[in-house]
Amino acid sequence: MEYGLLGLIVLIADIYAIYQVLTSASSTGAKILWTLLILILPVLGFVIWLLAGPRGGRAMRV
């Protein structure tokens, strides 16, 4: 049961990240690369997007 809940949390986080990527003002190429990264590496891709994604870069400069 614990693994099912963890998988559900990862799925929700990835769907959120993909939605944010697709609705961002980034170029089409960047959107495709971010989406592929999140789909191929669900946990690691989400963490990388969270730290270095379109909004992550701006938040780190503050």
Coordinates of N, CA, C and O in Angstrom, one line a residue:
M1 N 0.8 -1.2 0.0 CA 0.0 0.0 0.0 C 0.9 1.3 0.0 O 0.5 2.2 -0.6
E2 N 2.0 1.3 0.7 CA 2.8 2.5 0.8 C 3.4 2.8 -0.6 O 3.5 4.0 -1.0
Y3 N 3.8 1.8 -1.4 CA 4.3 2.1 -2.7 C 3.3 2.6 -3.6 O 3.6 3.4 -4.5
G4 N 2.0 2.2 -3.5 CA 1.0 2.7 -4.3 C 0.7 4.2 -4.0 O 0.5 5.0 -4.9
L5 N 0.8 4.6 -2.8 CA 0.6 6.0 -2.4 C 1.7 6.8 -2.9 O 1.5 7.9 -3.4
L6 N 2.9 6.3 -2.8 CA 4.1 7.0 -3.3 C 4.0 7.2 -4.8 O 4.3 8.2 -5.3
G7 N 3.6 6.1 -5.5 CA 3.5 6.2 -6.9 C 2.4 7.2 -7.3 O 2.6 8.0 -8.3
L8 N 1.3 7.3 -6.6 CA 0.3 8.3 -6.8 C 0.8 9.7 -6.6 O 0.5 10.6 -7.4
I9 N 1.6 9.9 -5.6 CA 2.2 11.2 -5.3 C 3.1 11.6 -6.5 O 3.1 12.8 -7.0
V10 N 3.9 10.7 -7.0 CA 4.8 11.0 -8.1 C 4.1 11.3 -9.3 O 4.4 12.2 -10.1
L11 N 3.0 10.5 -9.6 CA 2.2 10.8 -10.8 C 1.5 12.2 -10.7 O 1.6 12.9 -11.7
I12 N 1.0 12.5 -9.6 CA 0.4 13.9 -9.5 C 1.4 15.0 -9.6 O 1.2 16.0 -10.3
A13 N 2.6 14.8 -9.0 CA 3.7 15.8 -9.2 C 4.1 15.9 -10.6 O 4.3 17.0 -11.1
D14 N 4.2 14.8 -11.3 CA 4.6 14.8 -12.7 C 3.6 15.5 -13.6 O 3.9 16.2 -14.5
I15 N 2.3 15.2 -13.4 CA 1.2 15.8 -14.1 C 1.3 17.3 -13.9 O 1.1 18.1 -14.9
Y16 N 1.5 17.7 -12.7 CA 1.6 19.2 -12.4 C 2.7 19.8 -13.1 O 2.6 20.9 -13.7
A17 N 3.9 19.2 -13.1 CA 5.1 19.7 -13.8 C 4.9 19.8 -15.3 O 5.2 20.8 -15.9
I18 N 4.3 18.8 -15.9 CA 4.0 18.8 -17.3 C 3.0 19.9 -17.7 O 3.2 20.6 -18.6
Y19 N 2.0 20.0 -16.9 CA 1.0 21.1 -17.1 C 1.7 22.5 -17.0 O 1.5 23.3 -17.9
Q20 N 2.6 22.7 -16.0 CA 3.3 24.0 -15.9 C 4.2 24.2 -17.1 O 4.3 25.3 -17.5
V21 N 4.9 23.2 -17.5 CA 5.8 23.3 -18.7 C 5.0 23.7 -19.9 O 5.3 24.6 -20.7
L22 N 3.9 23.0 -20.2 CA 3.1 23.2 -21.4 C 2.4 24.5 -21.4 O 2.2 25.1 -22.5
T23 N 2.1 25.1 -20.3 CA 1.4 26.4 -20.2 C 2.4 27.6 -20.0 O 2.0 28.7 -19.9
S24 N 3.7 27.3 -20.0 CA 4.7 28.3 -19.8 C 4.9 29.1 -21.1 O 4.5 28.7 -22.2
A25 N 5.7 30.1 -21.0 CA 6.0 31.0 -22.2 C 7.3 30.5 -22.9 O 7.8 31.2 -23.7
S26 N 7.8 29.4 -22.5 CA 9.0 28.8 -23.1 C 8.8 28.5 -24.5 O 7.7 28.3 -25.0
S27 N 9.9 28.3 -25.2 CA 9.9 27.9 -26.6 C 9.3 26.4 -26.7 O 9.4 25.7 -25.8
T28 N 8.9 26.1 -27.9 CA 8.3 24.8 -28.2 C 9.4 23.7 -27.9 O 9.1 22.7 -27.3
G29 N 10.6 24.0 -28.3 CA 11.7 23.0 -28.1 C 12.0 22.7 -26.7 O 12.2 21.6 -26.2
A30 N 12.0 23.8 -25.9 CA 12.2 23.7 -24.4 C 11.1 22.9 -23.8 O 11.3 22.1 -22.9
K31 N 9.8 23.2 -24.2 CA 8.7 22.4 -23.7 C 8.8 20.9 -24.0 O 8.5 20.1 -23.1
I32 N 9.2 20.6 -25.2 CA 9.3 19.2 -25.6 C 10.4 18.5 -24.7 O 10.2 17.4 -24.2
L33 N 11.6 19.2 -24.6 CA 12.7 18.6 -23.8 C 12.3 18.4 -22.3 O 12.6 17.4 -21.8
W34 N 11.7 19.4 -21.7 CA 11.3 19.3 -20.3 C 10.2 18.1 -20.2 O 10.3 17.4 -19.2
T35 N 9.3 18.1 -21.1 CA 8.2 17.0 -21.0 C 8.9 15.7 -21.1 O 8.5 14.8 -20.4
L36 N 9.8 15.5 -22.1 CA 10.4 14.2 -22.2 C 11.3 13.8 -21.0 O 11.2 12.7 -20.6
L37 N 11.9 14.8 -20.5 CA 12.7 14.5 -19.3 C 11.9 14.1 -18.1 O 12.2 13.1 -17.4
I38 N 10.7 14.7 -17.9 CA 9.8 14.4 -16.8 C 9.2 13.0 -17.1 O 9.0 12.2 -16.1
L39 N 8.9 12.7 -18.3 CA 8.3 11.4 -18.6 C 9.3 10.2 -18.6 O 8.9 9.1 -18.1
I40 N 10.5 10.5 -19.0 CA 11.5 9.4 -19.0 C 12.1 9.1 -17.6 O 12.3 8.0 -17.2
L41 N 12.3 10.2 -16.8 CA 12.8 10.1 -15.5 C 11.8 10.8 -14.5 O 12.0 11.9 -14.1
P42 N 10.7 10.1 -14.1 CA 9.7 10.7 -13.4 C 10.1 11.5 -12.1 O 9.8 12.6 -11.9
V43 N 10.8 10.8 -11.2 CA 11.2 11.5 -10.0 C 12.3 12.5 -10.2 O 12.2 13.6 -9.8
L44 N 13.4 12.0 -10.8 CA 14.5 12.9 -11.1 C 14.2 14.0 -12.0 O 14.6 15.2 -11.8
G45 N 13.4 13.8 -13.0 CA 13.0 14.8 -13.9 C 12.2 15.9 -13.2 O 12.4 17.1 -13.5
F46 N 11.3 15.5 -12.3 CA 10.5 16.5 -11.6 C 11.4 17.3 -10.7 O 11.3 18.5 -10.6
V47 N 12.4 16.7 -10.0 CA 13.3 17.4 -9.1 C 14.1 18.4 -9.9 O 14.3 19.6 -9.5
I48 N 14.6 17.9 -11.1 CA 15.4 18.8 -11.9 C 14.6 20.0 -12.4 O 15.0 21.2 -12.4
W49 N 13.4 19.7 -12.9 CA 12.5 20.8 -13.3 C 12.2 21.7 -12.2 O 12.1 23.0 -12.4
L50 N 11.9 21.2 -11.0 CA 11.6 22.1 -9.8 C 12.8 23.0 -9.5 O 12.5 24.2 -9.2
L51 N 14.0 22.5 -9.7 CA 15.2 23.4 -9.4 C 15.6 24.3 -10.5 O 16.0 25.4 -10.3
A52 N 15.5 23.8 -11.8 CA 16.1 24.5 -12.9 C 15.1 24.9 -14.0 O 15.4 25.4 -15.0
G53 N 13.8 24.6 -13.7 CA 12.8 24.9 -14.7 C 12.6 26.4 -14.9 O 13.3 27.2 -14.4
P54 N 11.6 26.7 -15.8 CA 11.4 28.1 -16.2 C 11.2 29.1 -15.0 O 11.8 30.2 -15.0
R55 N 10.5 28.7 -14.0 CA 10.3 29.5 -12.8 C 11.3 29.3 -11.8 O 11.6 30.1 -10.9
G56 N 11.9 28.1 -11.8 CA 13.0 27.8 -10.8 C 14.2 28.7 -10.9 O 14.8 29.1 -9.9
G57 N 14.6 29.0 -12.1 CA 15.7 29.9 -12.3 C 15.5 31.3 -11.7 O 16.4 31.9 -11.1
R58 N 14.3 31.8 -11.9 CA 14.0 33.2 -11.4 C 13.9 33.1 -9.9 O 14.4 34.1 -9.2
A59 N 13.4 32.1 -9.3 CA 13.3 32.0 -7.8 C 14.7 31.9 -7.2 O 14.8 32.5 -6.1
M60 N 15.6 31.3 -7.8 CA 16.9 31.1 -7.2 C 17.7 32.5 -7.2 O 18.6 32.6 -6.4
R61 N 17.4 33.4 -8.1 CA 18.2 34.6 -8.2 C 17.8 35.6 -7.1 O 18.5 36.6 -6.9
V62 N 16.6 35.4 -6.5 CA 16.1 36.4 -5.5 C 16.9 36.4 -4.2 O 17.5 35.5 -3.8

